[in-house]
Amino acid sequence: MAKGLKKNLINDSTIELLSRFEILRNLSHEELKTLLRGKETSYEARIAKLIRFEPEETVIREGDFDSWSFWIVTGSYNIVIADTVIATLNVPGEIFGEMSVLDGIPRTASVVAVKEGICLGIDMSILTNLDDEYIVHIITSGFKQKKMERLNLTHLQVVKEKQAIDSRYTTLLKLEKDLKKREDALAQKEEMLYKKEQELIKREIAMMKLDSYD
């Protein structure tokens, strides 16, 4: 991820935009500046960075293992799995990359910039090194809440899918019962026709016997 780092992009308009993001809205402008600037003299050593990505630049690579999460500030980004674009994110404040960090697993998808854009990146592995405990608490709590929301959403989707499957199963059972009734009705008609056919054969045989007596 560090290869994508560009120049310092901190300015008042960007800080104002960041302050509207869901997890960051409880932080003041000064606290956001503290988060971005840190106390390190080296820009590379900061916990949070504003990063500019060029068109088609990879933000996250599928299969990699790192501890960075990202907020969209500007731009549009494709979510790619196995060279297939499955979604596009372009709303300022949208987060990506946090689930792999929270779950401690390799990246399950790549994220590629569609056009030039800016993201706020936070290295969650060293966030606790920040001296301001309040900022650390706000961000870590926000991420945990976000994870719960994603899990709840996943749960709701699973419930809906189960309900849809149950509904389809019920419909299939009804169709199966209807088909069984039709099959039974056809079987009854076939049996009646067979009996009538046997009766006609018997009558024909009886008639033939009578004719032979004449």
C-alpha positions as a Markdown table, in Angstrom:
| # | Residue | x | y | z |
|---|---|---|---|---|
| 1 | Met | 0.0 | 0.0 | 0.0 |
| 2 | Ala | 2.9 | 2.4 | 0.8 |
| 3 | Lys | 3.8 | 2.5 | -2.9 |
| 4 | Gly | 0.6 | 4.5 | -3.5 |
| 5 | Leu | 1.5 | 7.2 | -1.1 |
| 6 | Lys | 1.6 | 10.7 | -2.6 |
| 7 | Lys | 2.1 | 14.2 | -1.2 |
| 8 | Asn | 0.4 | 15.6 | 1.9 |
| 9 | Leu | -3.2 | 16.5 | 0.9 |
| 10 | Ile | -4.4 | 18.0 | 4.2 |
| 11 | Asn | -6.4 | 21.2 | 3.8 |
| 12 | Asp | -9.5 | 22.8 | 5.5 |
| 13 | Ser | -12.0 | 21.6 | 2.9 |
| 14 | Thr | -10.8 | 18.0 | 3.1 |
| 15 | Ile | -10.9 | 18.2 | 6.9 |
| 16 | Glu | -14.5 | 19.5 | 6.7 |
| 17 | Leu | -15.4 | 16.6 | 4.4 |
| 18 | Leu | -13.8 | 14.0 | 6.7 |
| 19 | Ser | -15.8 | 15.4 | 9.7 |
| 20 | Arg | -19.0 | 14.3 | 8.0 |
| 21 | Phe | -18.0 | 10.7 | 7.7 |
| 22 | Glu | -19.9 | 8.3 | 10.0 |
| 23 | Ile | -17.1 | 7.1 | 12.2 |
| 24 | Leu | -15.2 | 10.4 | 12.2 |
| 25 | Arg | -18.2 | 12.8 | 12.9 |
| 26 | Asn | -17.5 | 12.8 | 16.6 |
| 27 | Leu | -14.0 | 14.2 | 16.1 |
| 28 | Ser | -13.4 | 17.9 | 16.0 |
| 29 | His | -11.4 | 19.4 | 13.1 |
| 30 | Glu | -8.4 | 19.7 | 15.4 |
| 31 | Glu | -8.6 | 16.1 | 16.4 |
| 32 | Leu | -8.8 | 15.1 | 12.7 |
| 33 | Lys | -5.7 | 17.1 | 12.0 |
| 34 | Thr | -4.0 | 15.4 | 15.0 |
| 35 | Leu | -4.9 | 12.1 | 13.6 |
| 36 | Leu | -3.5 | 13.0 | 10.1 |
| 37 | Arg | -0.4 | 14.8 | 11.2 |
| 38 | Gly | 0.6 | 12.7 | 14.2 |
| 39 | Lys | 3.7 | 13.6 | 16.1 |
| 40 | Glu | 6.2 | 11.9 | 13.7 |
| 41 | Thr | 8.4 | 14.0 | 11.5 |
| 42 | Ser | 8.3 | 11.4 | 8.8 |
| 43 | Tyr | 5.1 | 11.4 | 6.6 |
| 44 | Glu | 5.6 | 7.7 | 6.0 |
| 45 | Ala | 5.4 | 7.0 | 9.8 |
| 46 | Arg | 2.0 | 8.5 | 10.3 |
| 47 | Ile | -0.9 | 6.4 | 11.4 |
| 48 | Ala | -3.4 | 8.0 | 9.0 |
| 49 | Lys | -2.7 | 9.3 | 5.6 |
| 50 | Leu | -4.5 | 11.1 | 2.8 |
| 51 | Ile | -3.5 | 9.2 | -0.4 |
| 52 | Arg | -4.0 | 10.2 | -4.0 |
| 53 | Phe | -4.5 | 7.3 | -6.4 |
| 54 | Glu | -4.1 | 7.5 | -10.2 |
| 55 | Pro | -6.5 | 5.9 | -12.7 |
| 56 | Glu | -6.2 | 2.1 | -12.7 |
| 57 | Glu | -3.9 | 2.2 | -9.6 |
| 58 | Thr | -4.5 | -0.7 | -7.2 |
| 59 | Val | -5.5 | 0.3 | -3.7 |
| 60 | Ile | -5.9 | -3.2 | -2.3 |
| 61 | Arg | -4.7 | -6.4 | -3.9 |
| 62 | Glu | -6.6 | -9.6 | -3.5 |
| 63 | Gly | -4.7 | -12.1 | -1.4 |
| 64 | Asp | -2.4 | -9.6 | 0.3 |
| 65 | Phe | -2.3 | -9.3 | 4.1 |
| 66 | Asp | -2.1 | -5.8 | 5.5 |
| 67 | Ser | -3.7 | -3.6 | 8.2 |
| 68 | Trp | -4.9 | -0.6 | 6.2 |
| 69 | Ser | -8.5 | 0.5 | 5.9 |
| 70 | Phe | -9.8 | 3.2 | 3.6 |
| 71 | Trp | -12.4 | 5.9 | 3.4 |
| 72 | Ile | -13.3 | 7.4 | 0.0 |
| 73 | Val | -12.8 | 11.2 | -0.1 |
| 74 | Thr | -13.1 | 11.6 | -3.9 |
| 75 | Gly | -13.1 | 9.3 | -6.9 |
| 76 | Ser | -14.6 | 6.0 | -7.9 |
| 77 | Tyr | -13.2 | 2.5 | -7.1 |
| 78 | Asn | -13.9 | -1.0 | -8.5 |
| 79 | Ile | -14.2 | -4.0 | -6.3 |
| 80 | Val | -12.6 | -6.9 | -8.2 |
| 81 | Ile | -12.6 | -10.6 | -7.5 |
| 82 | Ala | -10.7 | -12.9 | -9.8 |
| 83 | Asp | -10.5 | -10.2 | -12.5 |
| 84 | Thr | -14.2 | -9.6 | -12.4 |
| 85 | Val | -15.7 | -6.3 | -11.2 |
| 86 | Ile | -18.5 | -7.1 | -8.7 |
| 87 | Ala | -19.2 | -3.5 | -7.5 |
| 88 | Thr | -18.2 | 0.1 | -7.7 |
| 89 | Leu | -17.8 | 2.5 | -4.7 |
| 90 | Asn | -18.0 | 6.2 | -5.3 |
| 91 | Val | -19.7 | 7.8 | -2.3 |
| 92 | Pro | -17.5 | 10.0 | 0.0 |
| 93 | Gly | -17.4 | 8.4 | 3.4 |
| 94 | Glu | -17.8 | 4.8 | 2.1 |
| 95 | Ile | -15.3 | 2.4 | 3.9 |
| 96 | Phe | -13.5 | -0.5 | 2.3 |
| 97 | Gly | -10.9 | -2.9 | 3.4 |
| 98 | Glu | -12.0 | -2.9 | 7.1 |
| 99 | Met | -13.4 | -6.4 | 7.3 |
| 100 | Ser | -10.2 | -8.1 | 6.4 |
| 101 | Val | -8.4 | -6.0 | 9.0 |
| 102 | Leu | -11.0 | -6.7 | 11.7 |
| 103 | Asp | -11.1 | -10.4 | 10.9 |
| 104 | Gly | -7.3 | -10.7 | 10.5 |
| 105 | Ile | -7.6 | -12.5 | 7.1 |
| 106 | Pro | -6.0 | -11.8 | 3.7 |
| 107 | Arg | -7.8 | -9.5 | 1.3 |
| 108 | Thr | -10.7 | -11.2 | -0.3 |
| 109 | Ala | -10.9 | -8.7 | -3.2 |
| 110 | Ser | -8.9 | -6.1 | -5.0 |
| 111 | Val | -9.8 | -2.5 | -5.1 |
| 112 | Val | -8.8 | -0.5 | -8.1 |
| 113 | Ala | -9.2 | 3.3 | -8.8 |
| 114 | Val | -11.4 | 4.0 | -11.8 |
| 115 | Lys | -10.2 | 7.5 | -12.1 |
| 116 | Glu | -8.0 | 9.8 | -10.0 |
| 117 | Gly | -9.2 | 9.9 | -6.4 |
| 118 | Ile | -8.3 | 10.5 | -2.8 |
| 119 | Cys | -8.7 | 8.1 | 0.1 |
| 120 | Leu | -8.1 | 8.4 | 3.8 |
| 121 | Gly | -6.1 | 5.4 | 4.9 |
| 122 | Ile | -5.6 | 4.3 | 8.5 |
| 123 | Asp | -3.1 | 1.7 | 9.7 |
| 124 | Met | -5.2 | -0.1 | 12.3 |
| 125 | Ser | -2.2 | -2.1 | 13.5 |
| 126 | Ile | -0.5 | 1.0 | 15.0 |
| 127 | Leu | -3.6 | 3.1 | 15.7 |
| 128 | Thr | -3.1 | 2.5 | 19.4 |
| 129 | Asn | 0.3 | 4.2 | 19.2 |
| 130 | Leu | -1.5 | 7.5 | 18.9 |
| 131 | Asp | -1.2 | 9.5 | 22.1 |
| 132 | Asp | -4.8 | 10.7 | 22.0 |
| 133 | Glu | -6.8 | 7.9 | 23.6 |
| 134 | Tyr | -10.2 | 9.6 | 22.7 |
| 135 | Ile | -9.4 | 9.5 | 19.0 |
| 136 | Val | -8.3 | 5.9 | 19.3 |
| 137 | His | -11.5 | 5.0 | 21.1 |
| 138 | Ile | -13.8 | 6.8 | 18.6 |
| 139 | Ile | -12.2 | 5.0 | 15.6 |
| 140 | Thr | -11.9 | 1.5 | 17.1 |
| 141 | Ser | -15.5 | 1.7 | 18.5 |
| 142 | Gly | -16.7 | 3.0 | 15.1 |
| 143 | Phe | -15.0 | 0.1 | 13.3 |
| 144 | Lys | -16.5 | -2.5 | 15.7 |
| 145 | Gln | -19.9 | -0.9 | 15.2 |
| 146 | Lys | -19.4 | -1.0 | 11.4 |
| 147 | Lys | -18.5 | -4.7 | 11.7 |
| 148 | Met | -21.7 | -5.4 | 13.7 |
| 149 | Glu | -23.8 | -3.6 | 11.1 |
| 150 | Arg | -22.2 | -5.6 | 8.3 |
| 151 | Leu | -22.8 | -8.8 | 10.3 |
| 152 | Asn | -26.4 | -7.9 | 11.0 |
| 153 | Leu | -26.9 | -7.0 | 7.3 |
| 154 | Thr | -25.4 | -10.3 | 6.4 |
| 155 | His | -27.7 | -12.1 | 8.9 |
| 156 | Leu | -30.7 | -10.3 | 7.5 |
| 157 | Gln | -29.7 | -11.3 | 4.0 |
| 158 | Val | -29.3 | -14.9 | 5.1 |
| 159 | Val | -32.8 | -14.8 | 6.7 |
| 160 | Lys | -34.3 | -13.3 | 3.6 |
| 161 | Glu | -32.7 | -15.9 | 1.4 |
| 162 | Lys | -33.9 | -18.6 | 3.7 |
| 163 | Gln | -37.4 | -17.2 | 3.6 |
| 164 | Ala | -37.2 | -17.1 | -0.1 |
| 165 | Ile | -36.0 | -20.7 | -0.3 |
| 166 | Asp | -38.8 | -21.8 | 2.2 |
| 167 | Ser | -41.3 | -20.0 | 0.0 |
| 168 | Arg | -40.1 | -21.7 | -3.1 |
| 169 | Tyr | -40.0 | -25.0 | -1.4 |
| 170 | Thr | -43.6 | -24.5 | -0.2 |
| 171 | Thr | -44.6 | -23.5 | -3.8 |
| 172 | Leu | -42.9 | -26.6 | -5.1 |
| 173 | Leu | -44.6 | -28.8 | -2.6 |
| 174 | Lys | -48.0 | -27.4 | -3.7 |
| 175 | Leu | -47.1 | -27.9 | -7.3 |
| 176 | Glu | -46.1 | -31.5 | -6.5 |
| 177 | Lys | -49.4 | -32.1 | -4.7 |
| 178 | Asp | -51.3 | -30.6 | -7.6 |
| 179 | Leu | -49.4 | -32.9 | -10.1 |
| 180 | Lys | -50.1 | -35.9 | -7.8 |
| 181 | Lys | -53.8 | -35.1 | -7.9 |
| 182 | Arg | -53.7 | -34.8 | -11.7 |
| 183 | Glu | -51.8 | -38.0 | -12.0 |
| 184 | Asp | -54.3 | -39.8 | -9.7 |
| 185 | Ala | -57.2 | -38.4 | -11.7 |
| 186 | Leu | -55.6 | -39.5 | -15.0 |
| 187 | Ala | -54.9 | -42.9 | -13.4 |
| 188 | Gln | -58.6 | -43.2 | -12.4 |
| 189 | Lys | -59.7 | -42.2 | -15.9 |
| 190 | Glu | -57.3 | -44.8 | -17.5 |
| 191 | Glu | -58.7 | -47.5 | -15.1 |
| 192 | Met | -62.3 | -46.5 | -16.1 |
| 193 | Leu | -61.4 | -46.6 | -19.8 |
| 194 | Tyr | -59.7 | -50.0 | -19.3 |
| 195 | Lys | -62.8 | -51.4 | -17.5 |
| 196 | Lys | -65.1 | -50.1 | -20.3 |
| 197 | Glu | -62.7 | -51.6 | -22.9 |
| 198 | Gln | -62.9 | -54.9 | -21.1 |
| 199 | Glu | -66.7 | -54.8 | -21.0 |
| 200 | Leu | -66.8 | -54.0 | -24.7 |
| 201 | Ile | -64.5 | -57.0 | -25.4 |
| 202 | Lys | -66.7 | -59.2 | -23.3 |
| 203 | Arg | -69.8 | -58.0 | -25.1 |
| 204 | Glu | -68.2 | -58.6 | -28.5 |
| 205 | Ile | -67.2 | -62.1 | -27.5 |
| 206 | Ala | -70.8 | -62.8 | -26.3 |
| 207 | Met | -72.2 | -61.4 | -29.5 |
| 208 | Met | -69.8 | -63.6 | -31.5 |
| 209 | Lys | -71.0 | -66.7 | -29.6 |
| 210 | Leu | -74.7 | -65.8 | -30.2 |
| 211 | Asp | -74.0 | -65.4 | -33.9 |
| 212 | Ser | -72.3 | -68.8 | -34.0 |
| 213 | Tyr | -75.4 | -70.5 | -32.5 |
| 214 | Asp | -77.6 | -68.9 | -35.2 |
